C-alpha atoms as one frame of an Amber mdcrd trajectory, in Angstrom:
protein
  64.964 128.920 176.262  66.976 125.080 176.522  69.407 126.284 174.499  70.040
 129.394 176.062  70.521 127.260 179.042  73.105 124.769 177.360  74.845 128.382
 176.200  75.329 129.662 179.349  76.665 126.465 180.583  79.250 125.910 178.017
  80.019 129.206 178.011  80.467 128.790 182.222  82.228 125.738 181.607  84.340
 127.757 178.983  85.358 130.022 181.602  86.607 127.332 184.402  88.574 125.202
 181.620  90.758 128.239 180.547  90.929 129.519 184.029  89.970 133.076 183.578
  87.075 134.596 184.775  86.787 137.866 182.943  83.660 139.544 181.405  86.233
 138.880 178.183  86.615 135.183 178.527  82.959 134.836 179.119  81.514 136.780
 176.266  83.931 134.584 174.296  82.918 131.744 175.624  79.192 132.269 174.802
  79.976 132.902 171.046  81.746 129.821 171.043  78.713 127.454 172.988  76.141
 129.536 170.446  78.715 128.231 167.574  78.221 125.080 168.631  74.868 124.729
 169.696  73.707 126.182 166.171  76.155 123.607 164.378  74.600 120.350 166.178
  70.780 122.017 166.159  71.422 122.407 162.269  71.975 119.047 162.334  68.737
 117.779 164.023  66.657 120.101 161.392  65.985 122.741 164.432  65.896 126.412
 163.808  68.464 127.586 166.901  68.487 130.317 169.110  70.286 132.727 167.784
  67.530 135.033 166.083  66.205 135.477 169.478  69.243 136.825 170.964  68.649
 140.553 169.923  65.256 140.709 171.518  66.725 138.876 174.470  69.484 141.917
 174.535  66.843 144.237 174.097  65.126 143.269 176.906  68.764 143.140 179.190
  69.307 146.686 177.930  65.594 147.877 178.892  66.132 146.575 182.216  69.865
 148.265 183.233  67.937 151.293 182.090  65.003 151.247 184.282  66.961 150.134
 186.785  69.270 152.887 186.722  66.624 155.513 186.197  64.751 154.398 189.039
  67.754 153.894 191.307  68.159 157.291 190.976  64.736 158.295 191.519  64.376
 156.489 194.714  67.781 158.000 196.001  66.604 161.591 195.256  63.288 161.033
 196.795  64.501 159.435 199.895  67.208 162.320 200.198  64.803 165.211 199.933
  63.672 166.900 203.064  60.042 166.734 202.386  59.432 163.378 200.955  55.904
 163.594 199.075  55.310 159.768 198.828  51.931 157.824 198.156  52.978 154.171
 198.479  50.118 152.195 196.705  49.645 148.246 195.099  47.695 148.622 192.042
  46.858 145.663 189.919  48.350 145.528 186.518  46.224 143.266 183.511  48.370
 140.788 181.560  48.923 140.262 178.416  52.021 137.558 179.199  50.378 133.925
 179.419  52.820 131.538 180.182  54.440 131.446 183.902  57.921 131.415 182.825
  56.906 135.173 181.286  54.812 136.367 184.347  57.675 135.140 186.409  60.124
 137.274 184.556  57.763 140.629 184.740  57.508 139.825 188.215  60.921 139.039
 188.933  62.144 142.749 186.530  59.235 144.710 188.205  60.817 143.132 191.733
  64.198 144.171 191.081  63.228 147.587 189.785  63.939 150.006 192.911  60.514
 151.666 193.976  58.630 148.618 192.839  57.634 145.027 194.072  55.611 142.086
 192.979  53.318 141.210 195.303  51.058 138.685 193.746  49.228 137.182 191.101
  45.835 136.482 190.077  44.116 133.268 190.728  43.182 133.133 186.944  46.357
 134.331 186.019  45.176 138.243 184.510  46.353 140.083 186.943  49.850 141.103
 188.433  49.693 142.922 191.862  52.347 145.502 191.936  53.194 147.771 195.197
  55.042 151.406 194.074  56.324 153.335 196.337  55.548 156.360 194.534  51.704
 155.422 193.147  50.613 158.484 192.617  49.930 158.256 189.254  49.156 153.967
 188.282  47.679 154.619 184.952  50.958 156.040 183.765  52.868 153.371 185.810
  50.739 150.764 184.189  51.503 151.681 180.592  55.167 152.496 181.270  55.167
 148.220 182.393  52.979 147.452 179.301  54.913 149.269 176.403  58.397 148.354
 178.308  58.928 145.030 179.957  55.955 143.332 178.496  56.003 143.946 175.448
  59.927 143.296 175.470  59.172 139.845 176.624  56.348 139.030 174.348  59.356
 140.489 171.562  62.075 138.134 172.915  60.142 134.685 174.341  57.244 134.003
 171.386
């Protein structure tokens, strides 16, 4: 994770030095930074962070997909004349264990429209989530476990 943050810092430095804050230039900075870090890391005997890139990109793609789908659902719900909402809070049993993974999962849930992470239990085994439509909490729990939580474990373990 540290090397990913260094890569991001190198990419931002690249954008600042070149004076062009375009997406293409940022991607080029990420690629150049990754190359530099791989060269440096291999000289110190580490395995690098390049193998983790695909799972992280997969998690980002899932987040963007869920973000757009839930935004659409919330929009349709709000604009419908008869809002048949059943808001509620449900307990989501956590499989992720580290503070970073729990925080990332809670933030991804909160950033998705229609859901909000409320609290984590003291034993860090349960995440309490408020949903705009809590008519089927089991399906929502299954979607989170098979989506965000699984992708987080693939990317950061």
